[in-house]
C-alpha positions as a LaTeX table, in Angstrom:
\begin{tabular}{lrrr}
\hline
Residue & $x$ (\AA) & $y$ (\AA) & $z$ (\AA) \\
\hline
Unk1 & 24.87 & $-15.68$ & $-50.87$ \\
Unk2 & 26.88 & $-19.05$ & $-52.25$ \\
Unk3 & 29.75 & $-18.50$ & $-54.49$ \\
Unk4 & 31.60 & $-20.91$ & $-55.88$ \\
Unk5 & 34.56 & $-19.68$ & $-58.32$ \\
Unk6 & 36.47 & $-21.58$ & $-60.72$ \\
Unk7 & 39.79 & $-20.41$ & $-62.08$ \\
Unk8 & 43.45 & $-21.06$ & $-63.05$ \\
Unk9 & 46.28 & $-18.38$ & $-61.73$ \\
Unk10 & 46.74 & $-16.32$ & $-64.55$ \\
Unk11 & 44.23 & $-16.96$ & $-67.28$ \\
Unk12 & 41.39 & $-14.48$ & $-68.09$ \\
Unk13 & 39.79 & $-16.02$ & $-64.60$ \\
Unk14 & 41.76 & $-13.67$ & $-63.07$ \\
Unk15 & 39.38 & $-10.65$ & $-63.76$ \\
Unk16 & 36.51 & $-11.99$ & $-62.04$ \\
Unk17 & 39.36 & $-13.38$ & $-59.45$ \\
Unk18 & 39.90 & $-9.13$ & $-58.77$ \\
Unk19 & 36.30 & $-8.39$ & $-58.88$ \\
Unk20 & 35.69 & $-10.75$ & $-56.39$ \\
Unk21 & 38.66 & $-9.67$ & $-53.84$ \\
Unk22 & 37.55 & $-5.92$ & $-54.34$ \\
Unk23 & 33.88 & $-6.41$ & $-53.35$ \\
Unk24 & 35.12 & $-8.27$ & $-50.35$ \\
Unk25 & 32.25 & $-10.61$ & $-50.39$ \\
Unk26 & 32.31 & $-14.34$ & $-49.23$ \\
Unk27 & 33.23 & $-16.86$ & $-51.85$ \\
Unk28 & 34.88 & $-20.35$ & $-52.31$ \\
Unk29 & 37.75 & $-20.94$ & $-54.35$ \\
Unk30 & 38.29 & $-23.90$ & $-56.58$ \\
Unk31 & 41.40 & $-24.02$ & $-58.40$ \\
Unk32 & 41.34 & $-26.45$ & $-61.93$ \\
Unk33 & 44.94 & $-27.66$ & $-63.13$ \\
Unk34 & 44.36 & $-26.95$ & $-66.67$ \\
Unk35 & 47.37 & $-28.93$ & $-67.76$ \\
Unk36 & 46.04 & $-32.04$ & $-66.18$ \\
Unk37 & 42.63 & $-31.81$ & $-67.75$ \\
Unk38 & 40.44 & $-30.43$ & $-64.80$ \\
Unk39 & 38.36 & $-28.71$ & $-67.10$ \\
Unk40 & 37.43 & $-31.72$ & $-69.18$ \\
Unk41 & 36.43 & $-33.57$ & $-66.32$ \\
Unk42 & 32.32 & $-34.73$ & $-66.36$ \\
Unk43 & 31.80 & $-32.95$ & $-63.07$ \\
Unk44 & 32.66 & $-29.93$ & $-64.41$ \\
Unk45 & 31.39 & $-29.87$ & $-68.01$ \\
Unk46 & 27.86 & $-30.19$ & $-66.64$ \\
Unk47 & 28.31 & $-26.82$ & $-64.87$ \\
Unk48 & 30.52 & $-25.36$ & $-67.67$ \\
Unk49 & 30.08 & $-27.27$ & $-70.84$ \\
Unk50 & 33.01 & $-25.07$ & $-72.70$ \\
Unk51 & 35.88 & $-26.44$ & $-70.60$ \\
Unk52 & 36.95 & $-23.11$ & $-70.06$ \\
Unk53 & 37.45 & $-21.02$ & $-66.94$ \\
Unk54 & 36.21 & $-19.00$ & $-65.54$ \\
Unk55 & 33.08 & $-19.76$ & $-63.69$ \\
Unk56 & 31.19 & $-18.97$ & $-61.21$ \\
Unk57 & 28.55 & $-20.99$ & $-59.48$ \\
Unk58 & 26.09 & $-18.36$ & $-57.52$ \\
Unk59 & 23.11 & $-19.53$ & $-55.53$ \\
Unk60 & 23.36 & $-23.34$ & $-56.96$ \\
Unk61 & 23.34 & $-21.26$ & $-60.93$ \\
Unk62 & 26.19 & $-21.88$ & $-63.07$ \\
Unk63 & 27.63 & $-18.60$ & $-64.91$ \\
Unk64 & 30.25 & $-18.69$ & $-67.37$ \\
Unk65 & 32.16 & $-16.28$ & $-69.77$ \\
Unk66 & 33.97 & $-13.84$ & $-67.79$ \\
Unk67 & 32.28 & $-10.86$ & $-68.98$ \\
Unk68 & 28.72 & $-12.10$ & $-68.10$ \\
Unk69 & 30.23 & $-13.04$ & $-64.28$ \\
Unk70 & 31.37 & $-9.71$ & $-64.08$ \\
Unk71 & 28.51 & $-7.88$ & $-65.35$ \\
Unk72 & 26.26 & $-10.48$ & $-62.92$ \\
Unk73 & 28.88 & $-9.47$ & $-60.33$ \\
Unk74 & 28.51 & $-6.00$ & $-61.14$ \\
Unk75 & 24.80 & $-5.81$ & $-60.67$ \\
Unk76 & 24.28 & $-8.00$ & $-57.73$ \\
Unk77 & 26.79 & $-6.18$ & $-55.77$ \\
Unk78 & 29.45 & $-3.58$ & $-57.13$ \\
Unk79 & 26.75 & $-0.71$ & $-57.71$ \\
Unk80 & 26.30 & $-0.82$ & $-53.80$ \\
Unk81 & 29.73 & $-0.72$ & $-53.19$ \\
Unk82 & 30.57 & 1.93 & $-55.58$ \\
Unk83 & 32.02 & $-0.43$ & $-58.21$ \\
Unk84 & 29.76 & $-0.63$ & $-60.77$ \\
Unk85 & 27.69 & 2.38 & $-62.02$ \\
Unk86 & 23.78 & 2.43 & $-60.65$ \\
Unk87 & 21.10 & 2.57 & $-63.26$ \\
Unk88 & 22.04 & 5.92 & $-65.60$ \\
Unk89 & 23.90 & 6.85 & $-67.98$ \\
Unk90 & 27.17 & 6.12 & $-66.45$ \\
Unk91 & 26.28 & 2.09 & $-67.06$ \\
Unk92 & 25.63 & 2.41 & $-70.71$ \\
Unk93 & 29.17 & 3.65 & $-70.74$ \\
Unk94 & 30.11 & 0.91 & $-68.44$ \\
Unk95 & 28.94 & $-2.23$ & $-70.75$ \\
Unk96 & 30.58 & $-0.43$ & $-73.92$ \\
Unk97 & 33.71 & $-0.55$ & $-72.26$ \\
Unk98 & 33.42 & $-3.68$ & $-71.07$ \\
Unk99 & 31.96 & $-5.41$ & $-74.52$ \\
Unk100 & 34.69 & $-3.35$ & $-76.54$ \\
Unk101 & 37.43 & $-5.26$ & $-73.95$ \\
Unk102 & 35.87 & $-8.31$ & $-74.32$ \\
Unk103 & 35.08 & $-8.60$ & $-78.30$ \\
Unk104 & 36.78 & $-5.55$ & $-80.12$ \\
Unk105 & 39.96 & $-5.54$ & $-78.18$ \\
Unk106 & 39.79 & $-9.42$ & $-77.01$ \\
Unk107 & 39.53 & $-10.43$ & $-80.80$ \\
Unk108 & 42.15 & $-8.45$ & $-81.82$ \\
Unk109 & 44.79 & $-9.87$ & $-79.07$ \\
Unk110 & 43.49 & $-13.35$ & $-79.55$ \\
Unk111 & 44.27 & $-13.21$ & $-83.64$ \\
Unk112 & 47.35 & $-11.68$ & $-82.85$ \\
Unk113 & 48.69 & $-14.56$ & $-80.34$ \\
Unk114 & 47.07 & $-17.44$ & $-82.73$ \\
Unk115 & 49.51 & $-16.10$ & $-85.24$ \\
Unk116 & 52.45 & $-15.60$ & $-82.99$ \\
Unk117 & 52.27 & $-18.53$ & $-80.15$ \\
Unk118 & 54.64 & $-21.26$ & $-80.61$ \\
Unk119 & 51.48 & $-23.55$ & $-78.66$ \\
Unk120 & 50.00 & $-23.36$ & $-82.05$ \\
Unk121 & 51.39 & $-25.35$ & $-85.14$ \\
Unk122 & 53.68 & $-23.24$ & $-87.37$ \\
Unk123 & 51.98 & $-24.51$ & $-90.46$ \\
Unk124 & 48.83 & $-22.60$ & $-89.26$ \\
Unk125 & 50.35 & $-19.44$ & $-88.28$ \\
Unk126 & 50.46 & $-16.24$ & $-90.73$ \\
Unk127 & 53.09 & $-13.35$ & $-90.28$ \\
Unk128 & 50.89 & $-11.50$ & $-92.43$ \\
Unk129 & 47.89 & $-12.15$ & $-90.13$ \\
Unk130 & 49.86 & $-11.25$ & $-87.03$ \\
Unk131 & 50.93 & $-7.96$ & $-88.75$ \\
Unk132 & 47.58 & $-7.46$ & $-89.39$ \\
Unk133 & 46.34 & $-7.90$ & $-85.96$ \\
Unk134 & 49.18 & $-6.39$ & $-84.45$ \\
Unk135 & 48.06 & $-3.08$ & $-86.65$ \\
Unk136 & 44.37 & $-3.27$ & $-84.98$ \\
Unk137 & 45.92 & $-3.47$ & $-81.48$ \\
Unk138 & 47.89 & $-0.48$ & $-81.92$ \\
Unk139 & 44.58 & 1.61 & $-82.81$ \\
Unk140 & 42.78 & $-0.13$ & $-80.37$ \\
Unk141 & 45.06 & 1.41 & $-77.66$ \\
Unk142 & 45.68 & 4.91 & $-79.32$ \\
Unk143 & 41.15 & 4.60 & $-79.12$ \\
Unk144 & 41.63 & 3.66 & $-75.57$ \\
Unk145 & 44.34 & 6.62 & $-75.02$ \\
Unk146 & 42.18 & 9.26 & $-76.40$ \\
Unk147 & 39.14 & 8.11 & $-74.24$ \\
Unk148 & 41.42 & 8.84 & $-71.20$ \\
Unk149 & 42.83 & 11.96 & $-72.02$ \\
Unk150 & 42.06 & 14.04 & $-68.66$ \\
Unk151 & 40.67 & 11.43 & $-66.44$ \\
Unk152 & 42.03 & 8.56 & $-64.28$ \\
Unk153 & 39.37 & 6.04 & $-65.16$ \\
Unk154 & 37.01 & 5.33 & $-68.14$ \\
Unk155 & 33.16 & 5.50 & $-66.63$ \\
Unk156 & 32.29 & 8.23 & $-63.82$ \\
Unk157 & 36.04 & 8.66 & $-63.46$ \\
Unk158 & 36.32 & 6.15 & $-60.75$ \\
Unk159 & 37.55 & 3.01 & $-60.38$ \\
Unk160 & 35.18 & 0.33 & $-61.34$ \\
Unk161 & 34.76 & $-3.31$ & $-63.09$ \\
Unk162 & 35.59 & $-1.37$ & $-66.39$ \\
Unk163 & 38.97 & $-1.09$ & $-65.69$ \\
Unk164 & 39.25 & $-5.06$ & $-64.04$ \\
Unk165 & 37.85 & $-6.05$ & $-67.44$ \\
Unk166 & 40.41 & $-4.42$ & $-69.90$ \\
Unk167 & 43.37 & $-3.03$ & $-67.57$ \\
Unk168 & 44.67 & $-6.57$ & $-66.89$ \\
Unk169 & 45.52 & $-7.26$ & $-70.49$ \\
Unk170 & 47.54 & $-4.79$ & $-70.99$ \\
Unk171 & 51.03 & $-5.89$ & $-69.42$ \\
Unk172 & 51.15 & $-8.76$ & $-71.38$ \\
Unk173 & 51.16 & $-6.83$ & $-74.85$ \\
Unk174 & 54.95 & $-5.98$ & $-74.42$ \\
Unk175 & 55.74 & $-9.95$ & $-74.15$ \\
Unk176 & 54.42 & $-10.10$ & $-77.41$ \\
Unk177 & 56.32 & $-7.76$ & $-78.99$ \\
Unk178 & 53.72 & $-4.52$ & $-79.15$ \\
Unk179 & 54.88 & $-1.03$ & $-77.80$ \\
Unk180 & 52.47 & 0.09 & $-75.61$ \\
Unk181 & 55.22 & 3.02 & $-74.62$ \\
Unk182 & 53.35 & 5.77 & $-76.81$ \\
Unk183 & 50.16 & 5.32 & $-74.65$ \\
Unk184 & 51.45 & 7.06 & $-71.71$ \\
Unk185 & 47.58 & 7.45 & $-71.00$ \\
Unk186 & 46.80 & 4.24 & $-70.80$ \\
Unk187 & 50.33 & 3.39 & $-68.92$ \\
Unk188 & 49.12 & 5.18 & $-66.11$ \\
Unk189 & 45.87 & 3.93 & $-65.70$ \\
Unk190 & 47.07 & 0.91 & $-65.76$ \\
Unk191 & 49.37 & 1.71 & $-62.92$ \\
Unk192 & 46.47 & 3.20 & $-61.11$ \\
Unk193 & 44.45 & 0.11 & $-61.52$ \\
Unk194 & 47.34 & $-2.83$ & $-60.66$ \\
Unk195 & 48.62 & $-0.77$ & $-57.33$ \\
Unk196 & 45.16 & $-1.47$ & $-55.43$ \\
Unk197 & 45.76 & $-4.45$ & $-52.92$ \\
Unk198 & 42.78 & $-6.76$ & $-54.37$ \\
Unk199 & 45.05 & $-6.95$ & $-57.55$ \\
Unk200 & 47.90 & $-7.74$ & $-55.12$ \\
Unk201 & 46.10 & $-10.63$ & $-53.42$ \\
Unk202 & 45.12 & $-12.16$ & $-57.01$ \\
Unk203 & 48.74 & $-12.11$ & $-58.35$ \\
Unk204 & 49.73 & $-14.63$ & $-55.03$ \\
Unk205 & 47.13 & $-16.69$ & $-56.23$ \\
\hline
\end{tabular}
C-alpha cells in the first residue's frame, strides 16, 4: 500500500496524523508550510484543489477532507486492527459520532472562532454571534457528556477513530475562553485518549 500524507503540525491534519501513527502502517510524510503558500502551489491543487490540508494520496488516489481520510482509513485498515468497528451496529454509531464532530460540533467551533479570532477583520466579527456560538458549544459538550456517562469511549467502549476525530478539539476550547471544567466526563476521556503514545509522536511533529 502507497501513502502519501499531507499536513501542517497542528491543524485539523493532525487527526488523520494520529490515525495513521496508531495503525502503525507504512506512510510518507510531506509537510506544507502553510504560511509560505505550499498549499496554493499548482502541484498540489491538482491533487487537492481546496488548498487545504489534510490529504492523503493512497494507491496514486487523492483523498481529501479529514473525515473522509479517516473513514477511508478506517475501513481499509482500523476494523482489522481493532480501531474501527466491523460491519454492525457498532459502525452506524461510529459515523454519527464522527459526522456530529465533523459538522454539528465543527460548525459550532468554527462560528465561534470567526467571531472571536483577531486573524479575522474586526469589522466582520459579532460578539453577539460568538455568544451565540459559544451557547451551542456548551450543549454540544453537556450532549457529548451525557453520551459518556459510564463508559470510557463513545462506540463499543473502546478506543477507536471516534475519539481521534472529536477528542483532539477539545483542549483548545479553554484558549478560547469556554469552560469545559463542568464536563468532567468528557475531561477524562479526553485524558484517556491524549495519554496513548501515537498522540505523543504527533505532538513532536
Amino acid at each position: 500500500m502507497d501513502l502519501k500524507f499531507y499536513y501542517t503540525p497542528m491543524t485539523s491534519a493532525s487527526r488523520v496524523h494520529w490515525a495513521l501513527e496508531e495503525l502503525g502502517i507504512p506512510y510518507d510524510k510531506v509537510k506544507l508550510d502553510l504560511a509560505a503558500g505550499d498549499q496554493k502551489k499548482p502541484e498540489y491543487l491538482a491533487l487537492n484543489p481546496n488548498g487545504k490540508v489534510p490529504l492523503l494520496v493512497a494507491e496514486g488516489r487523492p483523498i481529501f477532507e479529514g473525515l473522509a481520510i479517516l473513514l477511508y482509513l478506517g475501513e481499509r485498515f482500523g476494523a482489522d486492527k481493532g480501531l474501527f468497528p466491523p460491519p454492525n451496529p457498532d459502525r452506524a454509531d461510529a459515523f454519527k459520532w464522527m459526522a456530529w464532530g465533523a459538522v454539528t460540533f465543527g460548525e459550532a467551533l468554527q462560528r465561534y472562532l470567526r467571531h472571536t479570532l483577531d486573524r479575522f477583520p474586526e469589522d466582520e466579527r459579532s460578539p453577539k454571534a460568538a455568544e451565540a456560538a459559544k451557547k451551542d458549544l456548551v450543549a454540544l459538550l453537556a450532549i457529548l457528556n451525557d453520551a459518556l456517562e459510564g463508559k470510557e469511549y463513545l462506540v463499543g467502549n473502546t478506543f477507536s477513530f471516534v475519539e481521534i476525530s472529536i477528542a483532539p478539539a477539545i483542549p483548545f476550547l479553554g484558549r478560547f475562553g469556554i469552560d469545559v471544567s463542568p464536563f468532567p466526563n468528557v475531561n477524562a476521556w479526553v485524558a484517556r485518549c491524549i495519554s496513548r503514545p501515537a498522540f505523543a509522536r504527533v505532538m513532536q511533529g
